[in-house]
PDB file of C-alpha atoms in Angstrom:
ATOM      1  CA  MET X  17       0.000   0.000   0.000  1.00  0.00           C
ATOM      2  CA  MET X  18       1.125   3.505  -0.798  1.00  0.00           C
ATOM      3  CA  THR X  19      -0.076   6.474   1.266  1.00  0.00           C
ATOM      4  CA  VAL X  20      -1.284   9.214  -1.088  1.00  0.00           C
ATOM      5  CA  CYS X  21      -2.939  11.951   1.009  1.00  0.00           C
ATOM      6  CA  ASP X  22      -4.695  12.863   4.230  1.00  0.00           C
ATOM      7  CA  SER X  23      -8.267  11.578   4.612  1.00  0.00           C
ATOM      8  CA  GLU X  24      -9.362  15.209   5.089  1.00  0.00           C
ATOM      9  CA  ASP X  25      -8.190  15.974   1.525  1.00  0.00           C
ATOM     10  CA  LEU X  26     -11.012  13.884   0.024  1.00  0.00           C
ATOM     11  CA  ARG X  27     -14.409  14.747   1.446  1.00  0.00           C
ATOM     12  CA  PRO X  28     -17.681  13.281   0.099  1.00  0.00           C
ATOM     13  CA  GLY X  29     -18.357  14.640  -3.384  1.00  0.00           C
ATOM     14  CA  GLN X  30     -14.698  15.426  -4.051  1.00  0.00           C
ATOM     15  CA  ARG X  31     -12.037  13.920  -6.302  1.00  0.00           C
ATOM     16  CA  LYS X  32      -8.266  14.136  -6.133  1.00  0.00           C
ATOM     17  CA  LEU X  33      -5.524  13.441  -8.667  1.00  0.00           C
ATOM     18  CA  VAL X  34      -2.475  11.715  -7.185  1.00  0.00           C
ATOM     19  CA  PHE X  35       0.740  10.258  -8.580  1.00  0.00           C
ATOM     20  CA  VAL X  36       2.026   6.892  -7.342  1.00  0.00           C
ATOM     21  CA  ASP X  37       5.086   5.114  -8.754  1.00  0.00           C
ATOM     22  CA  GLY X  38       4.854   7.099 -11.982  1.00  0.00           C
ATOM     23  CA  ARG X  39       1.114   6.423 -12.379  1.00  0.00           C
ATOM     24  CA  SER X  40      -1.565   9.084 -12.460  1.00  0.00           C
ATOM     25  CA  ILE X  41      -4.579   7.964 -10.383  1.00  0.00           C
ATOM     26  CA  VAL X  42      -7.884   9.686  -9.627  1.00  0.00           C
ATOM     27  CA  LEU X  43      -9.498   9.169  -6.219  1.00  0.00           C
ATOM     28  CA  PHE X  44     -13.220   9.739  -5.682  1.00  0.00           C
ATOM     29  CA  ASN X  45     -15.270  10.025  -2.518  1.00  0.00           C
ATOM     30  CA  ILE X  46     -18.826   9.153  -3.521  1.00  0.00           C
ATOM     31  CA  GLU X  47     -21.155   9.511  -0.545  1.00  0.00           C
ATOM     32  CA  GLY X  48     -18.394   8.410   1.820  1.00  0.00           C
ATOM     33  CA  THR X  49     -17.209   5.437  -0.272  1.00  0.00           C
ATOM     34  CA  LEU X  50     -13.680   5.724  -1.688  1.00  0.00           C
ATOM     35  CA  HIS X  51     -12.768   4.669  -5.226  1.00  0.00           C
ATOM     36  CA  ALA X  52      -9.590   4.982  -7.298  1.00  0.00           C
ATOM     37  CA  ILE X  53      -9.060   4.534 -11.034  1.00  0.00           C
ATOM     38  CA  ASP X  54      -6.220   4.991 -13.479  1.00  0.00           C
ATOM     39  CA  ASN X  55      -6.312   8.507 -14.937  1.00  0.00           C
ATOM     40  CA  ALA X  56      -5.831   7.295 -18.545  1.00  0.00           C
ATOM     41  CA  CYS X  57      -8.827   6.365 -20.681  1.00  0.00           C
ATOM     42  CA  PRO X  58      -8.174   2.932 -22.241  1.00  0.00           C
ATOM     43  CA  HIS X  59      -9.543   4.220 -25.570  1.00  0.00           C
ATOM     44  CA  ASN X  60      -6.888   6.852 -26.308  1.00  0.00           C
ATOM     45  CA  GLY X  61      -5.115   7.699 -23.037  1.00  0.00           C
ATOM     46  CA  ALA X  62      -7.037  10.928 -22.358  1.00  0.00           C
ATOM     47  CA  SER X  63      -7.073  12.159 -18.765  1.00  0.00           C
ATOM     48  CA  LEU X  64     -10.218  11.118 -16.892  1.00  0.00           C
ATOM     49  CA  ALA X  65      -9.656  13.400 -13.882  1.00  0.00           C
ATOM     50  CA  SER X  66     -11.917  16.199 -15.133  1.00  0.00           C
ATOM     51  CA  GLY X  67     -14.637  13.939 -16.516  1.00  0.00           C
ATOM     52  CA  GLN X  68     -18.275  14.502 -15.578  1.00  0.00           C
ATOM     53  CA  LEU X  69     -19.367  12.232 -12.731  1.00  0.00           C
ATOM     54  CA  ASP X  70     -22.999  11.092 -12.626  1.00  0.00           C
ATOM     55  CA  GLY X  71     -23.456   8.865  -9.589  1.00  0.00           C
ATOM     56  CA  CYS X  72     -20.678   6.292 -10.042  1.00  0.00           C
ATOM     57  CA  MET X  73     -20.416   6.758 -13.818  1.00  0.00           C
ATOM     58  CA  LEU X  74     -17.512   8.883 -15.069  1.00  0.00           C
ATOM     59  CA  ARG X  75     -17.601  10.291 -18.601  1.00  0.00           C
ATOM     60  CA  CYS X  76     -14.293  10.649 -20.444  1.00  0.00           C
ATOM     61  CA  PRO X  77     -13.969  14.304 -21.488  1.00  0.00           C
ATOM     62  CA  ALA X  78     -12.300  13.361 -24.802  1.00  0.00           C
ATOM     63  CA  HIS X  79     -14.871  11.114 -26.477  1.00  0.00           C
ATOM     64  CA  GLY X  80     -17.668  10.608 -23.962  1.00  0.00           C
ATOM     65  CA  LEU X  81     -16.990   6.981 -23.046  1.00  0.00           C
ATOM     66  CA  ARG X  82     -18.421   6.140 -19.624  1.00  0.00           C
ATOM     67  CA  PHE X  83     -16.789   4.043 -16.901  1.00  0.00           C
ATOM     68  CA  ASP X  84     -18.126   2.847 -13.560  1.00  0.00           C
ATOM     69  CA  VAL X  85     -15.555   4.038 -10.991  1.00  0.00           C
ATOM     70  CA  ARG X  86     -16.459   1.063  -8.762  1.00  0.00           C
ATOM     71  CA  THR X  87     -15.514  -1.580 -11.337  1.00  0.00           C
ATOM     72  CA  GLY X  88     -13.657   0.305 -14.072  1.00  0.00           C
ATOM     73  CA  CYS X  89     -16.007  -1.230 -16.659  1.00  0.00           C
ATOM     74  CA  MET X  90     -18.017   0.443 -19.379  1.00  0.00           C
ATOM     75  CA  PRO X  91     -21.718  -0.359 -19.474  1.00  0.00           C
ATOM     76  CA  GLY X  92     -22.518  -2.996 -22.080  1.00  0.00           C
ATOM     77  CA  PRO X  93     -20.353  -5.626 -23.771  1.00  0.00           C
ATOM     78  CA  SER X  94     -17.599  -3.378 -25.199  1.00  0.00           C
ATOM     79  CA  GLY X  95     -14.808  -4.828 -23.086  1.00  0.00           C
ATOM     80  CA  LEU X  96     -12.951  -1.556 -22.469  1.00  0.00           C
ATOM     81  CA  ARG X  97     -11.981  -1.199 -18.841  1.00  0.00           C
ATOM     82  CA  VAL X  98      -9.982   1.290 -16.807  1.00  0.00           C
ATOM     83  CA  ALA X  99      -7.777  -0.054 -14.000  1.00  0.00           C
ATOM     84  CA  THR X 100      -9.174   0.285 -10.481  1.00  0.00           C
ATOM     85  CA  PHE X 101      -7.336   0.300  -7.165  1.00  0.00           C
ATOM     86  CA  ASN X 102      -8.422  -0.462  -3.620  1.00  0.00           C
ATOM     87  CA  VAL X 103      -8.368   2.563  -1.308  1.00  0.00           C
ATOM     88  CA  HIS X 104      -7.920   2.271   2.457  1.00  0.00           C
ATOM     89  CA  ALA X 105      -8.305   4.881   5.187  1.00  0.00           C
ATOM     90  CA  VAL X 106      -5.570   4.239   7.769  1.00  0.00           C
ATOM     91  CA  ASP X 107      -4.772   6.559  10.694  1.00  0.00           C
ATOM     92  CA  GLY X 108      -6.149   9.664   8.978  1.00  0.00           C
ATOM     93  CA  LYS X 109      -4.386   8.899   5.686  1.00  0.00           C
ATOM     94  CA  LEU X 110      -5.569   7.377   2.404  1.00  0.00           C
ATOM     95  CA  ALA X 111      -3.545   4.534   0.923  1.00  0.00           C
ATOM     96  CA  ILE X 112      -3.872   2.740  -2.430  1.00  0.00           C
ATOM     97  CA  ASP X 113      -3.068  -0.873  -3.298  1.00  0.00           C
ATOM     98  CA  ILE X 114      -1.069  -0.643  -6.533  1.00  0.00           C
ATOM     99  CA  ASP X 115      -0.478  -4.370  -7.115  1.00  0.00           C
TER     100      ASP X 115
END
């Protein structure tokens, strides 16, 4: 696990871009539940950090593809998937499992 920020830095409704071992990762706090996904869209590598979030569905700002931040999957049978990471709150800090 890699510590990435203080728990206070990610309140419900917020997102945060962090860098871990050369990877760009976006953390989300959706109604108190923490999620983390790779910041690169699997379609063309566009940054997902500024995408529109509707519930747990994140829209890629480049071409509009949608990904569920809980699973990393697109709705439907397309097969495109963004990497997800487990997030843990430990002693007032947030940590991500990179493996």
